[in-house]
Short mmCIF file of C-alpha atoms (C1' of nucleotides) in Angstrom, two decimals:
data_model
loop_
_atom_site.label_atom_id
_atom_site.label_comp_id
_atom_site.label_asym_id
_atom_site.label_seq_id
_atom_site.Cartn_x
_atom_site.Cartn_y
_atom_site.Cartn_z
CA UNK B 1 134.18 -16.89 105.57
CA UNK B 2 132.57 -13.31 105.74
CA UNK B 3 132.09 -11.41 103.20
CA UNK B 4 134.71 -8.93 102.45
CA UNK B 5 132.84 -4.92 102.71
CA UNK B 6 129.40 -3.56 102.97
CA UNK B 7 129.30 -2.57 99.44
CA UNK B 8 126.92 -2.58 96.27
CA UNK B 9 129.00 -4.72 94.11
CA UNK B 10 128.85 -4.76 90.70
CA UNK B 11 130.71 -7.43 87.89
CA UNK B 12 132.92 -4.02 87.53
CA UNK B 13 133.28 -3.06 90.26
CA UNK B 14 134.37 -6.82 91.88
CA UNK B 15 136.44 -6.93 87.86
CA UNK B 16 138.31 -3.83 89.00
CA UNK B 17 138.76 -4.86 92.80
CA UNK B 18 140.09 -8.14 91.48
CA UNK B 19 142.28 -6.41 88.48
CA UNK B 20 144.07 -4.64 91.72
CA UNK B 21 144.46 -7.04 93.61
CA UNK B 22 146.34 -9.17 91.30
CA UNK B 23 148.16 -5.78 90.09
CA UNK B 24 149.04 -5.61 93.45
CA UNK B 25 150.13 -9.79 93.62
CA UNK B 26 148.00 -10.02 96.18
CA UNK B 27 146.81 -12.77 93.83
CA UNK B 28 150.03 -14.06 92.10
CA UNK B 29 149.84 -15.79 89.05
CA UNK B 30 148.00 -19.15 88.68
CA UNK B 31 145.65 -18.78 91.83
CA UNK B 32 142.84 -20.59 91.15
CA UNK B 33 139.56 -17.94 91.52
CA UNK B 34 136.44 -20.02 92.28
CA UNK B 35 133.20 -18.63 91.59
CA UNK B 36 131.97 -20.37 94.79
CA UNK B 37 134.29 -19.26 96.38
CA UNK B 38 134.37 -15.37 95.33
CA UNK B 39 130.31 -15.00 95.53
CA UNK B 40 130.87 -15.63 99.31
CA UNK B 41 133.80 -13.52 99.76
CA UNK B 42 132.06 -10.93 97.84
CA UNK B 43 128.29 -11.73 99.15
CA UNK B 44 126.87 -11.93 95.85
CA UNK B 45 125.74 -14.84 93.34
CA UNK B 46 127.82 -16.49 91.14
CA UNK B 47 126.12 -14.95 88.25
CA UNK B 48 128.10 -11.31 88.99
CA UNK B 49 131.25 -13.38 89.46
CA UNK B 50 131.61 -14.66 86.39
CA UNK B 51 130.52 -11.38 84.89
CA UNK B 52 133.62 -10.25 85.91
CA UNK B 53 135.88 -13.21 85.76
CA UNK B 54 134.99 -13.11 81.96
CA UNK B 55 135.76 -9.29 81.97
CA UNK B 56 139.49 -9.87 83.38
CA UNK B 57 139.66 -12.91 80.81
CA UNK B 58 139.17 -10.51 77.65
CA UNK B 59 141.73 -8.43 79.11
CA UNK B 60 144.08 -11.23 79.44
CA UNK B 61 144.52 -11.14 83.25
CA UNK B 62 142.75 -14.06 84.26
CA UNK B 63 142.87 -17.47 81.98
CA UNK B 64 139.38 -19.14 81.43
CA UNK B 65 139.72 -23.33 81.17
CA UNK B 66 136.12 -24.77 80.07
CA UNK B 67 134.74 -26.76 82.83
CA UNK B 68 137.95 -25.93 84.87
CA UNK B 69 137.54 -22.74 86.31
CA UNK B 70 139.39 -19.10 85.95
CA UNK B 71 142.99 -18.91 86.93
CA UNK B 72 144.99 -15.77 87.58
CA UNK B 73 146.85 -15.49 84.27
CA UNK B 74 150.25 -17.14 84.16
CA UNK B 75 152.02 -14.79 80.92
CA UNK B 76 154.59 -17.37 78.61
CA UNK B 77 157.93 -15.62 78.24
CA UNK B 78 156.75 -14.75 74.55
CA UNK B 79 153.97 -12.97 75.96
CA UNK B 80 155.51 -11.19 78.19
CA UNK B 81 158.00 -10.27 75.42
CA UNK B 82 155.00 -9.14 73.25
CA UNK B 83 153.41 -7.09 76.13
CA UNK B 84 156.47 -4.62 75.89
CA UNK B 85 156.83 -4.51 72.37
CA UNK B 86 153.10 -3.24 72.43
CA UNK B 87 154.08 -0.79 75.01
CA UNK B 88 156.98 0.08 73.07
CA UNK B 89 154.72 0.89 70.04
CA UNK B 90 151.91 2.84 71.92
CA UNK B 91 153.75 4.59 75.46
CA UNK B 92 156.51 6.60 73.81
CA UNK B 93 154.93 8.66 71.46
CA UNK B 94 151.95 9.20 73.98
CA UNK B 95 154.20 10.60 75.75
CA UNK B 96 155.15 12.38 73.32
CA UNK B 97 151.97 13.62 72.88
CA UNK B 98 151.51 14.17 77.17
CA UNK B 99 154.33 16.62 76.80
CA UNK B 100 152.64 18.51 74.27
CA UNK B 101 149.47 19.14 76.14
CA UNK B 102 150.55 18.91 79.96
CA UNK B 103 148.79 21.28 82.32
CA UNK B 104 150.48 22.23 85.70
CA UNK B 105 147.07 20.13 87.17
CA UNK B 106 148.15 17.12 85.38
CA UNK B 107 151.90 17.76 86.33
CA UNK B 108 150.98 18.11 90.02
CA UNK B 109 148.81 14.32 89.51
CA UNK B 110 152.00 13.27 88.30
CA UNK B 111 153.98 14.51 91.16
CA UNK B 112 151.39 13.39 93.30
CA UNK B 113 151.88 9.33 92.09
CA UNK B 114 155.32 9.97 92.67
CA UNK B 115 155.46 10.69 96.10
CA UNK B 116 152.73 7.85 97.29
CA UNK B 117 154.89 6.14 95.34
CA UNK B 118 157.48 6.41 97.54
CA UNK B 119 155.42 6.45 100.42
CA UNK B 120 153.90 3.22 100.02
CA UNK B 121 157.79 2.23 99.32
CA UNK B 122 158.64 3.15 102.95
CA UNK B 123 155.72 1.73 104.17
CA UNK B 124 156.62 -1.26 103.02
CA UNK B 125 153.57 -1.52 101.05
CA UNK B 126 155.45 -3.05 98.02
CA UNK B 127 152.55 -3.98 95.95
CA UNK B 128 150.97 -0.56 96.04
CA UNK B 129 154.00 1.11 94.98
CA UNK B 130 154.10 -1.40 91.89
CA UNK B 131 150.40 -0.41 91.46
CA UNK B 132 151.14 3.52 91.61
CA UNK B 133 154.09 2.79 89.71
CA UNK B 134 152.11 1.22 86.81
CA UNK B 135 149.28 4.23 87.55
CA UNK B 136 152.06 6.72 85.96
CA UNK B 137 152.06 5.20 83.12
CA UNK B 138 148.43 5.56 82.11
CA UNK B 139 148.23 8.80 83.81
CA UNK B 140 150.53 9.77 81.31
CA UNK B 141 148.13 8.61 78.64
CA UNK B 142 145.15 10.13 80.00
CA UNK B 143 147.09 12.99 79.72
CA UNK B 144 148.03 12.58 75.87
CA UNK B 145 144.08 13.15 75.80
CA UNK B 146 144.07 9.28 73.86
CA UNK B 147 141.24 7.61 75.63
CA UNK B 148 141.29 4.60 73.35
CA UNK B 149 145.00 4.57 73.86
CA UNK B 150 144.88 4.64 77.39
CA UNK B 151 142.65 1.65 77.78
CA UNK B 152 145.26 -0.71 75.82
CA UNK B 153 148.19 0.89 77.96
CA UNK B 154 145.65 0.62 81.56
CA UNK B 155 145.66 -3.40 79.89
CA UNK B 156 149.62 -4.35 79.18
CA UNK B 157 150.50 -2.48 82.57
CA UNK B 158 148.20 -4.70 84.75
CA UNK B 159 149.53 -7.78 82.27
CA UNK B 160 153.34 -6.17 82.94
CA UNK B 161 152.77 -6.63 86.45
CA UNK B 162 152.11 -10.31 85.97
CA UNK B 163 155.05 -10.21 84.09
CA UNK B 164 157.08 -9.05 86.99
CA UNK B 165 155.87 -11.14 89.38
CA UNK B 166 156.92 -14.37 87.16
CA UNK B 167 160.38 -12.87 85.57
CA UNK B 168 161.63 -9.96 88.03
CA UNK B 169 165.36 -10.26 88.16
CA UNK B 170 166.84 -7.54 90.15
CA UNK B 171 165.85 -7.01 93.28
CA UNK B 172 166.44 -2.89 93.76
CA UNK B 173 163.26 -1.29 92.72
CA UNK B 174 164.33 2.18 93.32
CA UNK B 175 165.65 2.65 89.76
CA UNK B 176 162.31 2.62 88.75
CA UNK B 177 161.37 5.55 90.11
CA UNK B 178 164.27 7.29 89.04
CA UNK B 179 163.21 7.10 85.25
CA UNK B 180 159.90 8.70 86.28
CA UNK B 181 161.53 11.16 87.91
CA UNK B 182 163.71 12.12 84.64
CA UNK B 183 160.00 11.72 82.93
CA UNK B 184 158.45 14.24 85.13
CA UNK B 185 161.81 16.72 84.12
CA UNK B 186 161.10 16.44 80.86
CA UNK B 187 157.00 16.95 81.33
CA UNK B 188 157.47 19.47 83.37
CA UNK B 189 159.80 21.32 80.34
CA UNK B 190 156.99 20.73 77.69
CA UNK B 191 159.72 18.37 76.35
CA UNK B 192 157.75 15.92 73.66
CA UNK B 193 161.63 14.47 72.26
CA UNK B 194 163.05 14.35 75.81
CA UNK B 195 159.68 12.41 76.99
CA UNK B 196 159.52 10.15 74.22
CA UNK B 197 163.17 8.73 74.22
CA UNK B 198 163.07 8.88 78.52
CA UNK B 199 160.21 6.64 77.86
CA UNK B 200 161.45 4.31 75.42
CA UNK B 201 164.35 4.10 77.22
CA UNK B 202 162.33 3.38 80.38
CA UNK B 203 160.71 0.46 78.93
CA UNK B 204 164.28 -0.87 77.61
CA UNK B 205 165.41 -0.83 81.11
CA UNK B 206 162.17 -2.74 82.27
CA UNK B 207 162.61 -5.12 79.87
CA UNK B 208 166.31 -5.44 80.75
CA UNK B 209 165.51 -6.15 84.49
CA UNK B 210 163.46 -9.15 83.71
CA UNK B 211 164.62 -12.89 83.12
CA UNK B 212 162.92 -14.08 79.82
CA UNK B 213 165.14 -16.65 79.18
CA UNK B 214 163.18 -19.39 77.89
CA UNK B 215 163.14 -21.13 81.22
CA UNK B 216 160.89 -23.79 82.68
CA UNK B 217 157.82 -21.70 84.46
CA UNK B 218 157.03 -20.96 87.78
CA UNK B 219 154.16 -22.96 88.84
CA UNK B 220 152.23 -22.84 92.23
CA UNK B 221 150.49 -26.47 91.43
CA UNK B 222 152.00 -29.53 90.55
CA UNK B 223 149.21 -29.89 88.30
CA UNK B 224 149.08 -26.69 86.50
CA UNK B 225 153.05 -27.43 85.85
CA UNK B 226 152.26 -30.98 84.35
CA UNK B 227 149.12 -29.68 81.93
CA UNK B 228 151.08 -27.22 80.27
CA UNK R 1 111.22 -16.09 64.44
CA UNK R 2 112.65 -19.55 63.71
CA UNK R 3 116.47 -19.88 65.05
CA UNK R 4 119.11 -18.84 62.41
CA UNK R 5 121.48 -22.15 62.51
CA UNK R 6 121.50 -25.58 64.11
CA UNK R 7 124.45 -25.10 66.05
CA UNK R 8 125.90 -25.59 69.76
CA UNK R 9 126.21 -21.92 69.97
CA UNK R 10 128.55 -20.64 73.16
CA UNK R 11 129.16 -17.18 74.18
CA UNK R 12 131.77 -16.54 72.10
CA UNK R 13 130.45 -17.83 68.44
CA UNK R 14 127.74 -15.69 69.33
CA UNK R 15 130.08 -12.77 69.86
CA UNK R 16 131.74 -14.01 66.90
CA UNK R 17 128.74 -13.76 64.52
CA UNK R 18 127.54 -10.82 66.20
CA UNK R 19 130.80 -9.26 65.48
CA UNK R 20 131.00 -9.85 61.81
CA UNK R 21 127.59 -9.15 61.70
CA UNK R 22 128.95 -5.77 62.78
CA UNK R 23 131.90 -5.87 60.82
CA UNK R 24 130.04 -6.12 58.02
CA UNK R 25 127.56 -3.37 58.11
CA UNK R 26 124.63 -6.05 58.51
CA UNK R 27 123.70 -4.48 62.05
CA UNK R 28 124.15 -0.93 61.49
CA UNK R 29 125.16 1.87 64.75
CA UNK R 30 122.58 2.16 66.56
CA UNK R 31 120.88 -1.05 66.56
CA UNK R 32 118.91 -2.80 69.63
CA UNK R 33 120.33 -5.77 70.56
CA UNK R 34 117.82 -6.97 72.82
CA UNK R 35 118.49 -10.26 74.90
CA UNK R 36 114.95 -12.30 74.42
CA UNK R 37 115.49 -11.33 70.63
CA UNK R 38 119.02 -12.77 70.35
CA UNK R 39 117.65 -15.38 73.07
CA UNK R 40 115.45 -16.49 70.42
CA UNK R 41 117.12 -15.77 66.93
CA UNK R 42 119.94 -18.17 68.29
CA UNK R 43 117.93 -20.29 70.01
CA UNK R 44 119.62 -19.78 73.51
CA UNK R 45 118.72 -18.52 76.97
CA UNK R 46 119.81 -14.63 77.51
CA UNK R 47 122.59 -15.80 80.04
CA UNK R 48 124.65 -17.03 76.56
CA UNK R 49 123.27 -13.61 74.72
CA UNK R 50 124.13 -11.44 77.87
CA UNK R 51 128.08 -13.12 77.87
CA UNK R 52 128.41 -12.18 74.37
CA UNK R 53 126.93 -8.91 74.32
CA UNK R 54 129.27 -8.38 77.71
CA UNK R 55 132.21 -9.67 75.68
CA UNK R 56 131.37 -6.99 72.27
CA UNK R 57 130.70 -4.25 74.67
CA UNK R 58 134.47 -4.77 76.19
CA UNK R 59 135.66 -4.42 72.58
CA UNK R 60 133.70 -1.58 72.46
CA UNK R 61 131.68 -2.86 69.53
CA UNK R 62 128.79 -2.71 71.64
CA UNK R 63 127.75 -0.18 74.20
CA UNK R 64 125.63 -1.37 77.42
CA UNK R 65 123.58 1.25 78.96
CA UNK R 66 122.37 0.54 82.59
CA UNK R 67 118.49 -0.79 82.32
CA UNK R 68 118.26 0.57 78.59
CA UNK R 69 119.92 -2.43 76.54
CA UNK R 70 122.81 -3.25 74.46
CA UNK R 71 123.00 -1.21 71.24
CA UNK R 72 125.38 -1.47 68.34
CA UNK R 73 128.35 1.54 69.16
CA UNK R 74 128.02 5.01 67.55
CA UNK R 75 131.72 6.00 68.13
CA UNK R 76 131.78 9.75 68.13
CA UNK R 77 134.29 12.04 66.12
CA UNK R 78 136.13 11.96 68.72
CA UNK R 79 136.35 8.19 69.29
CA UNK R 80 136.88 8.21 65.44
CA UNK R 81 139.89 9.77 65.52
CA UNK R 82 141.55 7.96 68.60
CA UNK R 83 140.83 4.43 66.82
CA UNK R 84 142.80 5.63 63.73
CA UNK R 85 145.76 7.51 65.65
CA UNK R 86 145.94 4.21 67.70
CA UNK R 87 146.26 2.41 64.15
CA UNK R 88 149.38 4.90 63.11
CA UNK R 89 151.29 3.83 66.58
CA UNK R 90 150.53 0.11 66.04
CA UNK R 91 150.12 -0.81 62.17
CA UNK R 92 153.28 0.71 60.25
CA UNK R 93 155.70 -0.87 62.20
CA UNK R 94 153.90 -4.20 62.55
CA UNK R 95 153.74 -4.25 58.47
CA UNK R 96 157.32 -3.88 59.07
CA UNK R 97 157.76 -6.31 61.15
CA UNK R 98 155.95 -8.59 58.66
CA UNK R 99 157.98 -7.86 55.72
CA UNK R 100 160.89 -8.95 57.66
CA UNK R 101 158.92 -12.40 58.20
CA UNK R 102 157.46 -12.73 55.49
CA UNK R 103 157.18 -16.44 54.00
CA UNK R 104 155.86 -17.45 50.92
CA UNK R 105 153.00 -19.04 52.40
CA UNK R 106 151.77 -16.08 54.04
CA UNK R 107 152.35 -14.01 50.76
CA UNK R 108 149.67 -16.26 49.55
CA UNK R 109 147.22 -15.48 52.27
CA UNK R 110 147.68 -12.24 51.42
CA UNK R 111 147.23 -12.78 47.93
CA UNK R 112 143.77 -15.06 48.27
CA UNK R 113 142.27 -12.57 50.84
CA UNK R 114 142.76 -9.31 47.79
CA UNK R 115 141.45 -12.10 45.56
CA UNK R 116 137.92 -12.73 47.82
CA UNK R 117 137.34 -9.05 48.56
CA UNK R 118 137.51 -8.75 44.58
CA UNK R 119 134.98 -11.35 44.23
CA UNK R 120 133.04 -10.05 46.73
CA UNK R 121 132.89 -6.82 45.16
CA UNK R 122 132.11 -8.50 42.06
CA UNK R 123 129.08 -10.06 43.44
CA UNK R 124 128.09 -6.90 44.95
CA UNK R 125 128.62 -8.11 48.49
CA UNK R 126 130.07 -5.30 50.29
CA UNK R 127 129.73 -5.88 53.36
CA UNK R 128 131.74 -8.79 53.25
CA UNK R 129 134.29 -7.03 50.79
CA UNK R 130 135.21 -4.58 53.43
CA UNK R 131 134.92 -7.52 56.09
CA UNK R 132 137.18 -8.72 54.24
CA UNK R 133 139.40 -5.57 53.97
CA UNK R 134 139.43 -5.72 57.08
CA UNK R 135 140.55 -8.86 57.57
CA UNK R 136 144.23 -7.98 54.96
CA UNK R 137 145.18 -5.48 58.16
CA UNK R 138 144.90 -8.68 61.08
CA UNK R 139 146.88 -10.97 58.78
CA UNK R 140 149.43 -8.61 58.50
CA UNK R 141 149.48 -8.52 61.96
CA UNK R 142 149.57 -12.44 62.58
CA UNK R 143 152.57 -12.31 60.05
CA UNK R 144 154.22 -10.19 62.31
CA UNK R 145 153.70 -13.16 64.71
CA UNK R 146 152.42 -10.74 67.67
CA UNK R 147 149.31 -12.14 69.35
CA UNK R 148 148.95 -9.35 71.38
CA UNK R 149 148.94 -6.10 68.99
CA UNK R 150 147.53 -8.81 66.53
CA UNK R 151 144.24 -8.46 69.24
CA UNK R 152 144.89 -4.52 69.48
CA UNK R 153 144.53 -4.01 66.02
CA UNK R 154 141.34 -6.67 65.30
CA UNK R 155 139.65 -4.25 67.52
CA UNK R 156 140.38 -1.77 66.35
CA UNK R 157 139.62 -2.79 62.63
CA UNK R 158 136.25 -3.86 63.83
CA UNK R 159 135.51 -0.36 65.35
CA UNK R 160 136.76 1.11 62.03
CA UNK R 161 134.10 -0.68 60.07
CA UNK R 162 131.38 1.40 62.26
CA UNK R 163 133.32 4.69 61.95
CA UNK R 164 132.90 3.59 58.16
CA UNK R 165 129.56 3.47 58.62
CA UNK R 166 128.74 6.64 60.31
CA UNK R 167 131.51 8.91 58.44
CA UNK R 168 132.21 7.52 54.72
CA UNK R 169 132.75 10.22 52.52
CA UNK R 170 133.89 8.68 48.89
CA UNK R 171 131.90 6.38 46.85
CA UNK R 172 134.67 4.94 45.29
CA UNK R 173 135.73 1.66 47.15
CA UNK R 174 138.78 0.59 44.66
CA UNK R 175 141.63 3.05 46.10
CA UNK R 176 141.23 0.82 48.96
CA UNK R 177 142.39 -2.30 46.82
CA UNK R 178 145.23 -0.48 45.22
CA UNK R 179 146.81 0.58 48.62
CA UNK R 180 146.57 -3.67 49.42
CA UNK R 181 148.32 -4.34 46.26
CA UNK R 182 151.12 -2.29 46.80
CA UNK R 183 151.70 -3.69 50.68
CA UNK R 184 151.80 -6.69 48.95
CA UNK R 185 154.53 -6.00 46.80
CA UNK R 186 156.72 -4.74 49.34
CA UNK R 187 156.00 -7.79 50.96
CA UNK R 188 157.05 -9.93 48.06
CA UNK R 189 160.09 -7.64 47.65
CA UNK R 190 160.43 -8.23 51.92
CA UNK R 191 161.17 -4.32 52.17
CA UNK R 192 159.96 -3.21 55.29
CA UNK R 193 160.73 0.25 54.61
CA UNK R 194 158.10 -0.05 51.60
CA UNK R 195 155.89 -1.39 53.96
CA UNK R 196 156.01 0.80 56.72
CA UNK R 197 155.73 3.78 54.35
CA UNK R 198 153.28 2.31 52.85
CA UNK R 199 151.33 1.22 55.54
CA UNK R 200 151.14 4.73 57.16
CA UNK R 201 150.14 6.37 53.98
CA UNK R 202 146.91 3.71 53.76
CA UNK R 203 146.05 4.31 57.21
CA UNK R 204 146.24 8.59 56.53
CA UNK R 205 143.94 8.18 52.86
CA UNK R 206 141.67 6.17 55.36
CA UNK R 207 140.85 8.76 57.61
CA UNK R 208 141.43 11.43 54.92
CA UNK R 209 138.44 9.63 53.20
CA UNK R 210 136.29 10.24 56.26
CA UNK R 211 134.19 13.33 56.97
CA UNK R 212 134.93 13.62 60.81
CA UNK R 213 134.09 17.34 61.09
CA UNK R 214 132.30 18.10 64.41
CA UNK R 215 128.72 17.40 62.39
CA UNK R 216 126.21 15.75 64.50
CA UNK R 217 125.95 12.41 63.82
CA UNK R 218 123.64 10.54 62.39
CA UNK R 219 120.42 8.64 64.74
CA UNK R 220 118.48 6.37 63.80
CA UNK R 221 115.82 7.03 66.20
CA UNK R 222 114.70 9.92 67.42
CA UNK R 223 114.85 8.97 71.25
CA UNK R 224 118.68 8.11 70.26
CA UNK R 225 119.44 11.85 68.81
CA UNK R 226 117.93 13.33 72.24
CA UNK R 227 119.56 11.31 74.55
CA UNK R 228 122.64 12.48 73.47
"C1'" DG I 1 94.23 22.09 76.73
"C1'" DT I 2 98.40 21.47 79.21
"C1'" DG I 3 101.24 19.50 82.75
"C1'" DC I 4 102.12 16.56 86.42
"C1'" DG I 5 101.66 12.09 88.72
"C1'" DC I 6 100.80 7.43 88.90
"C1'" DA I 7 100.24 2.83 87.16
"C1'" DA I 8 100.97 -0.81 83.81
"C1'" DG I 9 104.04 -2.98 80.65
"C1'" DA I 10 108.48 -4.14 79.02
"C1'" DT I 11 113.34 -4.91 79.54
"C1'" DT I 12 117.39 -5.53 82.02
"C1'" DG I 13 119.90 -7.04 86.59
"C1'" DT I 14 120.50 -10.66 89.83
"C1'" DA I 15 119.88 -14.99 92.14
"C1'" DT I 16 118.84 -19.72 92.18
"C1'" DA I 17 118.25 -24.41 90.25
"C1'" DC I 18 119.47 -27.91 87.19
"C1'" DA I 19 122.56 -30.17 83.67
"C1'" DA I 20 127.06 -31.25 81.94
"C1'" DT I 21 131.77 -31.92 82.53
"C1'" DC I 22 135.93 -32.95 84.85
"C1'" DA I 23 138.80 -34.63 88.88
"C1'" DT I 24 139.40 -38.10 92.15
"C1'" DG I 25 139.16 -42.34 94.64
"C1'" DT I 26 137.80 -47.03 94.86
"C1'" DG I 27 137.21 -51.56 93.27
"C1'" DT I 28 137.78 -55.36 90.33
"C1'" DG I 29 140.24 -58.22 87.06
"C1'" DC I 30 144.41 -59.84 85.45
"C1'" DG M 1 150.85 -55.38 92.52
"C1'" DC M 2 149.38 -52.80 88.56
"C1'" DA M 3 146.11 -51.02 85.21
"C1'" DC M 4 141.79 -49.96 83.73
"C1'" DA M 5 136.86 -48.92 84.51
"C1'" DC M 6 133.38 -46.98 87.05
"C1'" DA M 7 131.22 -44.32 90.60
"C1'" DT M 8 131.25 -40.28 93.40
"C1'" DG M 9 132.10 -35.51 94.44
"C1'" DA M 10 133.14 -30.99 93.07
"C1'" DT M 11 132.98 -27.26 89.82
"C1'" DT M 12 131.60 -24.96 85.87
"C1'" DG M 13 127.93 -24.16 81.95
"C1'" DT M 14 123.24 -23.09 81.02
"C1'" DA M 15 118.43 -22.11 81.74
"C1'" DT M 16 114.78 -20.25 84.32
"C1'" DA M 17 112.52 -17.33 87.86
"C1'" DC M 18 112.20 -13.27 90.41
"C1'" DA M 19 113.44 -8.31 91.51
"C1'" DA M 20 114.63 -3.72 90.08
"C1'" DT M 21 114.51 -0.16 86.80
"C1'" DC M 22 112.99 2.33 82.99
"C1'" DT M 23 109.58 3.48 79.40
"C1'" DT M 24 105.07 4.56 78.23
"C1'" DG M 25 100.34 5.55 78.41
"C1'" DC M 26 96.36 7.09 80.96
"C1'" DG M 27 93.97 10.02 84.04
"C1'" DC M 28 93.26 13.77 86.95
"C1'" DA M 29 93.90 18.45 88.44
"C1'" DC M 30 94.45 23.11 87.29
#
DNA sequence: GTGCGCAAGATTGTATACAATCATGTGTGC
DNA sequence: GCACACATGATTGTATACAATCTTGCGCAC
């Protein structure tokens, strides 16, 4: 196998490529990353691998097993549950607070995320849309001006989209882009009650659309379905 | 330097002692971390020491600079005041969340951790009294049986302790203690109202007892204060 | 005497080599 | 034929060696 670009990689740089690509489940959950394997993808040592394997672990997208390897993270149903009531706590009243200080620049970024949004959507590109969808979100926080914020929101919406690739009920995703829609509205308005309640109404409707029953898991490997 | 313990130190008890090392005001902002020094001080290679400093820096407890070195975090005013408005989105409604769960066993946690930061103060440990301070805020937060915020807010109390060390402003330590006694009360009483309230009034003394006026801030070396 | 440039030392960044651990398949005993 | 034990292979965990980068001090030119 070749490796993948001509590029100066770096363990953040290769932790960020790999944070998209499972954002985008091009990696679904429980693929098994070998640091073997990645060095040669990547053309570099093992050593910058794990760098960033361990990076992805402490932000709860990849699952470290001593002397086992690193697994894309598999969330439990009572994570995922936990995930949104973080986001519940931290997204609405950052938006909130985007509302109070939005600039027509940051409502044009907005607007822009929107449309490739949709774009990618008639492209077909599904897992890009989910990634642009999920880039609204901390837009919206690197907006509120909340750096340290934004970095716990940038986390839960790459863990969300775990989430959706395990529990995802419905199949119409066009709602989705509907709420950000009636988000933008309400930015656009310098609206901080309007974009706080759109959003934690927003994340009542995500959580809606997903099966958290406490059902038996998804698992890719007979083996990974008999350890747990 | 001899080693410090005879232990089968991994990457993460490292980060672990290096972190309430931190916590506890034992490695002040500012401080070189270098990797032959912890290398030897532990008694392990620097691929262990590098892993664990990687692991503090993503918890922003430690900040990596390119060729230069891993030095204790100086958060800035700035960063100051996004750690603590993080803490009024996340804290006051896990506290409520607690109360509502409360069991007797976990009152008594509570109850034995006021206990130890009173003996600590006793014995004029301080650094462990406010480690320990600390601590009261992550329990609550266990309580609340939510891993994930339960993470969110461990940071988060960690980064405090350094924005306590760069911007204390009182001398007196005991208010803290009071403002723990009363949680626990509404706790006992299960009143999550109390607790909420109460909760959001500790976290605004907190940062009212911090002088986070645009001063510059403190350096302990010189080559520090002009690289900034 | 001051300022620039270069070289030496020190420290981090990366790759490679070795050790430890786990998974798997085979063989032997019952 | 089944179960347990051991050996083999594969993969991760750790240490060491080398390369790159930055700091620092000296020396030379002006």
């Amino acid at each position: 196998m070749d490796t993948i670009k001509t590029q100066q990689w770096t363990s953040d740089s290769v932790a960020a490529d790999l944070e998209r690509a499972i954002h985008e489940h091009r990696l679904p959950p429980a693929t098994k990353l070998g640091e073997d394997e990645l060095g040669d993808a990547y053309g570099i040592s093992r050593t910058t691998v794990r760098a960033a394997l361990h990076a992805l672990s402490h932000r709860h997208l990849v699952e470290l097993r001593r002397n086992r390897g690193a697994f894309v993270a598999q969330p439990s149903v009572r994570e995922a549950r936990e995930v949104f009531e973080a986001r519940a706590l931290l997204e609405p009243r950052t938006a909130r607070s985007a509302a109070e200080r939005m600039t027509d620049a940051a409502l044009d970024l907005l607007r822009a995320n929107i449309e490739d949004e949709h774009a990618a959507l008639d492209a077909n590109e599904n897992g890009r849309a989910l990634f642009l969808s999920g880039q609204f979100h901390v837009e919206i926080a690197r907006i509120a001006d909340q750096t340290t914020i934004e970095t716990f929101i940038s986390e839960l919406i790459s863990r969300s989209s775990l989430i959706i690739a395990l529990y995802w009920r419905r199949r119409a995703a066009l709602c989705e882009t509907q709420a950000h829609h009636a988000l933008l509205d309400a930015f656009a308005r310098r609206d901080g009650d309007s974009a706080e309640q759109l959003m934690k109404n927003h994340l009542l409707d995500l959580v809606a659309s997903l099966d958290l029953r406490n059902v038996a898991q998804p698992a890719t490997s007979l083996r990974e379905a008999l350890n747990r």
